[in-house]
Amino acid sequence: PIETKKKMLDWWGDSIFEYYAATEGGGTLVTPQEWRQYPGTVGKAWANADVKIYDDNENELGPNEVGTVYMLLGQADFKYKDAEKKTRENRIGTYFTVGDIGEVNEEGYLFLRDRKADMIISGGVNIYPAEIECELITHPEVVDCAVFGIPNDDWGEEIKAVIEPIAGVTAGDALADRIHAFCRERLAGYKCPRSIDFTDALPRDPNGKLYKRRLRDPYWE
């Protein structure tokens, strides 16, 4: 969340450099000074790299248009093992994607929205869970959270939030009401969770990566 990183920079000073890349290659880099100028960015393409945004029809998009993030292949090409179709589908020319959604501003700074696989489509509107999670995690009674889409007969999907409360806070309707009110103050109505579940701990790997599929899949079975 932007507010969290602002607090980190205020605490430690301009010592945090952020980058965006993948095992397949990359990427972008942002200095503390650049981030303060463009809060939320993950930076500009580093030397010998490049970033482009494409729509689902492989048309390159202009500044501030949201689409799929593609990065220039490095000095060596790669293939996904035993997955030729996946290798083909993640390429446009000499650029590849790992399935992230974002936009580039006029100055060339990349802003990420979410992973394409996690995007919620509700009533024909694209909703990015990461934006909602960044607000939820700043609630004083929330220690961890996850947002994802679940089935809705009328809209296709609706927004579900799963919350891990801080120690000593009782999970229940009263807490859910406070969180709903908190969201309505900070998010457009269509981005607010329709329902909230509580859990003792979210499923994360040892590196902190969230296994969101474990939370989402039971609703779609």
Short mmCIF file of C-alpha atoms in Angstrom, two decimals:
data_model
loop_
_atom_site.label_atom_id
_atom_site.label_comp_id
_atom_site.label_asym_id
_atom_site.label_seq_id
_atom_site.Cartn_x
_atom_site.Cartn_y
_atom_site.Cartn_z
CA PRO A 1 0.00 0.00 0.00
CA ILE A 2 1.16 3.52 -0.83
CA GLU A 3 0.62 4.78 2.71
CA THR A 4 2.68 1.92 4.14
CA LYS A 5 5.63 2.63 1.86
CA LYS A 6 5.43 6.35 2.65
CA LYS A 7 5.74 5.48 6.34
CA MET A 8 8.70 3.17 5.61
CA LEU A 9 10.53 5.92 3.71
CA ASP A 10 9.77 8.45 6.43
CA TRP A 11 11.13 6.01 9.04
CA TRP A 12 14.24 4.70 7.27
CA GLY A 13 14.92 7.57 4.89
CA ASP A 14 15.45 7.29 1.15
CA SER A 15 17.04 3.84 1.32
CA ILE A 16 14.37 1.59 -0.26
CA PHE A 17 14.76 0.69 -3.94
CA GLU A 18 11.93 -1.30 -5.51
CA TYR A 19 12.02 -3.43 -8.64
CA TYR A 20 9.59 -5.41 -10.76
CA ALA A 21 10.75 -8.53 -12.58
CA ALA A 22 10.13 -12.27 -12.84
CA THR A 23 12.09 -15.48 -12.95
CA GLU A 24 11.70 -15.23 -16.74
CA GLY A 25 13.33 -11.79 -16.88
CA GLY A 26 12.61 -8.11 -16.38
CA GLY A 27 12.20 -5.44 -15.52
CA THR A 28 11.84 -2.02 -13.89
CA LEU A 29 13.53 -0.17 -11.03
CA VAL A 30 12.45 2.85 -8.99
CA THR A 31 14.60 4.93 -6.65
CA PRO A 32 13.15 6.40 -3.44
CA GLN A 33 13.25 9.87 -4.96
CA GLU A 34 11.35 8.73 -8.08
CA TRP A 35 8.78 6.89 -5.98
CA ARG A 36 8.09 10.00 -3.91
CA GLN A 37 7.44 11.83 -7.18
CA TYR A 38 5.21 9.03 -8.55
CA PRO A 39 3.75 7.18 -5.52
CA GLY A 40 2.82 3.59 -6.30
CA THR A 41 5.07 3.12 -9.32
CA VAL A 42 7.46 0.18 -9.64
CA GLY A 43 9.70 2.29 -11.84
CA LYS A 44 11.01 2.57 -15.38
CA ALA A 45 12.63 -0.14 -17.48
CA TRP A 46 16.25 -0.65 -16.46
CA ALA A 47 19.17 -0.65 -18.90
CA ASN A 48 18.67 -2.94 -21.92
CA ALA A 49 15.09 -3.69 -20.85
CA ASP A 50 11.72 -2.39 -22.03
CA VAL A 51 8.08 -2.54 -20.93
CA LYS A 52 4.96 -2.29 -23.10
CA ILE A 53 1.23 -2.54 -22.41
CA TYR A 54 -1.02 -4.54 -24.76
CA ASP A 55 -4.75 -5.21 -24.88
CA ASP A 56 -6.27 -8.67 -25.34
CA ASN A 57 -6.08 -8.27 -29.14
CA GLU A 58 -2.32 -7.63 -29.02
CA ASN A 59 -2.69 -3.93 -29.75
CA GLU A 60 -0.07 -1.77 -28.03
CA LEU A 61 -1.70 0.72 -25.68
CA GLY A 62 -0.70 4.30 -25.00
CA PRO A 63 0.12 6.13 -21.76
CA ASN A 64 -2.30 5.62 -18.85
CA GLU A 65 -4.21 2.84 -20.64
CA VAL A 66 -4.63 -0.33 -18.58
CA GLY A 67 -3.68 -3.66 -20.14
CA THR A 68 -1.35 -6.62 -19.85
CA VAL A 69 2.28 -5.86 -18.98
CA TYR A 70 4.88 -7.24 -21.39
CA MET A 71 8.66 -7.10 -20.91
CA LEU A 72 11.42 -7.40 -23.49
CA LEU A 73 13.14 -10.75 -23.59
CA GLY A 74 16.68 -10.64 -22.25
CA GLN A 75 19.83 -11.89 -23.93
CA ALA A 76 18.58 -15.47 -23.76
CA ASP A 77 15.20 -16.81 -24.86
CA PHE A 78 13.36 -19.35 -22.73
CA LYS A 79 10.66 -21.99 -22.93
CA TYR A 80 8.38 -23.31 -20.23
CA LYS A 81 9.22 -26.98 -19.74
CA ASP A 82 6.75 -29.31 -21.49
CA ALA A 83 4.41 -26.35 -22.09
CA GLU A 84 4.74 -25.13 -25.67
CA LYS A 85 1.23 -23.61 -25.66
CA LYS A 86 1.99 -21.57 -22.53
CA THR A 87 5.27 -20.42 -24.08
CA ARG A 88 3.51 -19.26 -27.27
CA GLU A 89 0.65 -17.56 -25.45
CA ASN A 90 2.88 -15.42 -23.24
CA ARG A 91 4.68 -13.81 -26.23
CA ILE A 92 4.12 -10.87 -28.53
CA GLY A 93 7.15 -10.72 -30.78
CA THR A 94 10.22 -10.42 -28.56
CA TYR A 95 8.16 -9.44 -25.48
CA PHE A 96 6.78 -11.78 -22.81
CA THR A 97 4.25 -11.50 -19.99
CA VAL A 98 3.75 -13.23 -16.68
CA GLY A 99 0.10 -12.19 -16.59
CA ASP A 100 0.19 -8.89 -14.72
CA ILE A 101 -2.11 -5.92 -15.41
CA GLY A 102 -0.82 -2.36 -15.35
CA GLU A 103 -0.27 0.93 -17.11
CA VAL A 104 2.65 3.20 -18.02
CA ASN A 105 2.41 6.96 -17.56
CA GLU A 106 3.67 9.62 -19.97
CA GLU A 107 7.10 9.57 -18.34
CA GLY A 108 7.47 5.81 -18.75
CA TYR A 109 6.81 4.76 -15.14
CA LEU A 110 4.98 1.46 -14.68
CA PHE A 111 2.07 1.12 -12.26
CA LEU A 112 0.81 -2.38 -11.53
CA ARG A 113 -2.88 -3.08 -10.93
CA ASP A 114 -3.06 -6.82 -10.23
CA ARG A 115 -2.56 -10.26 -11.69
CA LYS A 116 -4.82 -10.91 -14.66
CA ALA A 117 -5.92 -14.25 -13.19
CA ASP A 118 -7.14 -12.49 -10.02
CA MET A 119 -9.19 -9.79 -11.77
CA ILE A 120 -12.90 -9.76 -10.89
CA ILE A 121 -15.45 -9.07 -13.62
CA SER A 122 -18.70 -7.98 -12.01
CA GLY A 123 -21.52 -6.67 -14.18
CA GLY A 124 -19.05 -6.23 -17.04
CA VAL A 125 -16.74 -4.04 -14.94
CA ASN A 126 -13.11 -5.00 -14.28
CA ILE A 127 -12.25 -4.83 -10.57
CA TYR A 128 -8.71 -5.28 -9.24
CA PRO A 129 -8.56 -7.02 -5.83
CA ALA A 130 -5.12 -5.57 -5.05
CA GLU A 131 -6.60 -2.06 -4.83
CA ILE A 132 -9.20 -3.25 -2.31
CA GLU A 133 -6.62 -5.24 -0.31
CA CYS A 134 -4.38 -2.19 -0.07
CA GLU A 135 -7.22 -0.33 1.65
CA LEU A 136 -8.33 -3.22 3.88
CA ILE A 137 -4.83 -3.84 5.23
CA THR A 138 -4.72 -0.29 6.60
CA HIS A 139 -7.75 -0.92 8.83
CA PRO A 140 -6.50 -0.89 12.45
CA GLU A 141 -8.21 -4.21 13.24
CA VAL A 142 -6.91 -6.11 10.17
CA VAL A 143 -3.58 -7.93 10.14
CA ASP A 144 -4.00 -9.77 6.80
CA CYS A 145 -6.57 -9.97 4.03
CA ALA A 146 -7.46 -11.44 0.66
CA VAL A 147 -10.04 -10.32 -1.91
CA PHE A 148 -11.37 -12.41 -4.80
CA GLY A 149 -14.45 -13.01 -6.93
CA ILE A 150 -17.14 -15.57 -6.16
CA PRO A 151 -20.16 -16.56 -8.29
CA ASN A 152 -23.14 -14.22 -8.57
CA ASP A 153 -26.17 -15.20 -10.67
CA ASP A 154 -26.90 -11.64 -11.77
CA TRP A 155 -23.44 -10.02 -12.09
CA GLY A 156 -21.26 -13.02 -12.91
CA GLU A 157 -19.02 -12.36 -9.92
CA GLU A 158 -19.21 -10.51 -6.63
CA ILE A 159 -16.46 -9.40 -4.26
CA LYS A 160 -15.56 -11.57 -1.29
CA ALA A 161 -13.05 -10.50 1.38
CA VAL A 162 -11.37 -12.86 3.83
CA ILE A 163 -9.93 -11.12 6.87
CA GLU A 164 -7.50 -12.15 9.59
CA PRO A 165 -8.20 -9.82 12.54
CA ILE A 166 -5.44 -8.61 14.83
CA ALA A 167 -4.96 -10.45 18.11
CA GLY A 168 -7.60 -9.63 20.68
CA VAL A 169 -10.26 -8.52 18.17
CA THR A 170 -13.42 -10.62 18.02
CA ALA A 171 -14.46 -11.71 14.55
CA GLY A 172 -18.13 -11.36 13.79
CA ASP A 173 -20.90 -9.15 12.45
CA ALA A 174 -19.82 -6.07 14.43
CA LEU A 175 -16.30 -6.20 13.00
CA ALA A 176 -17.68 -6.84 9.51
CA ASP A 177 -19.90 -3.76 9.85
CA ARG A 178 -16.91 -1.62 10.84
CA ILE A 179 -14.87 -2.90 7.91
CA HIS A 180 -17.76 -2.32 5.46
CA ALA A 181 -18.07 1.27 6.70
CA PHE A 182 -14.30 1.73 6.38
CA CYS A 183 -14.41 0.54 2.76
CA ARG A 184 -17.33 2.79 1.83
CA GLU A 185 -15.31 5.81 2.97
CA ARG A 186 -12.33 4.89 0.76
CA LEU A 187 -13.62 2.97 -2.25
CA ALA A 188 -16.28 3.35 -4.92
CA GLY A 189 -19.40 1.40 -4.01
CA TYR A 190 -18.89 -1.25 -6.70
CA LYS A 191 -15.42 -2.00 -5.30
CA CYS A 192 -16.59 -2.65 -1.74
CA PRO A 193 -16.74 -6.31 -0.63
CA ARG A 194 -20.27 -7.69 -0.69
CA SER A 195 -19.44 -10.17 2.06
CA ILE A 196 -16.63 -10.76 4.55
CA ASP A 197 -15.37 -13.99 6.08
CA PHE A 198 -12.90 -14.26 8.94
CA THR A 199 -10.03 -16.69 9.47
CA ASP A 200 -7.29 -17.30 12.02
CA ALA A 201 -4.59 -17.22 9.31
CA LEU A 202 -4.47 -16.88 5.54
CA PRO A 203 -2.73 -19.65 3.57
CA ARG A 204 0.74 -18.34 2.69
CA ASP A 205 3.98 -20.07 1.70
CA PRO A 206 7.19 -19.52 3.73
CA ASN A 207 8.05 -16.51 1.53
CA GLY A 208 4.71 -14.87 2.25
CA LYS A 209 3.06 -15.59 -1.10
CA LEU A 210 -0.69 -15.98 -0.72
CA TYR A 211 -2.34 -19.15 -1.99
CA LYS A 212 -5.45 -17.26 -3.07
CA ARG A 213 -6.70 -20.21 -5.10
CA ARG A 214 -7.20 -22.22 -1.90
CA LEU A 215 -9.61 -19.57 -0.67
CA ARG A 216 -11.37 -18.97 -4.00
CA ASP A 217 -11.77 -22.44 -5.51
CA PRO A 218 -14.32 -23.87 -3.00
CA TYR A 219 -16.82 -21.18 -4.02
CA TRP A 220 -16.54 -22.22 -7.70
CA GLU A 221 -16.74 -25.98 -7.24
#
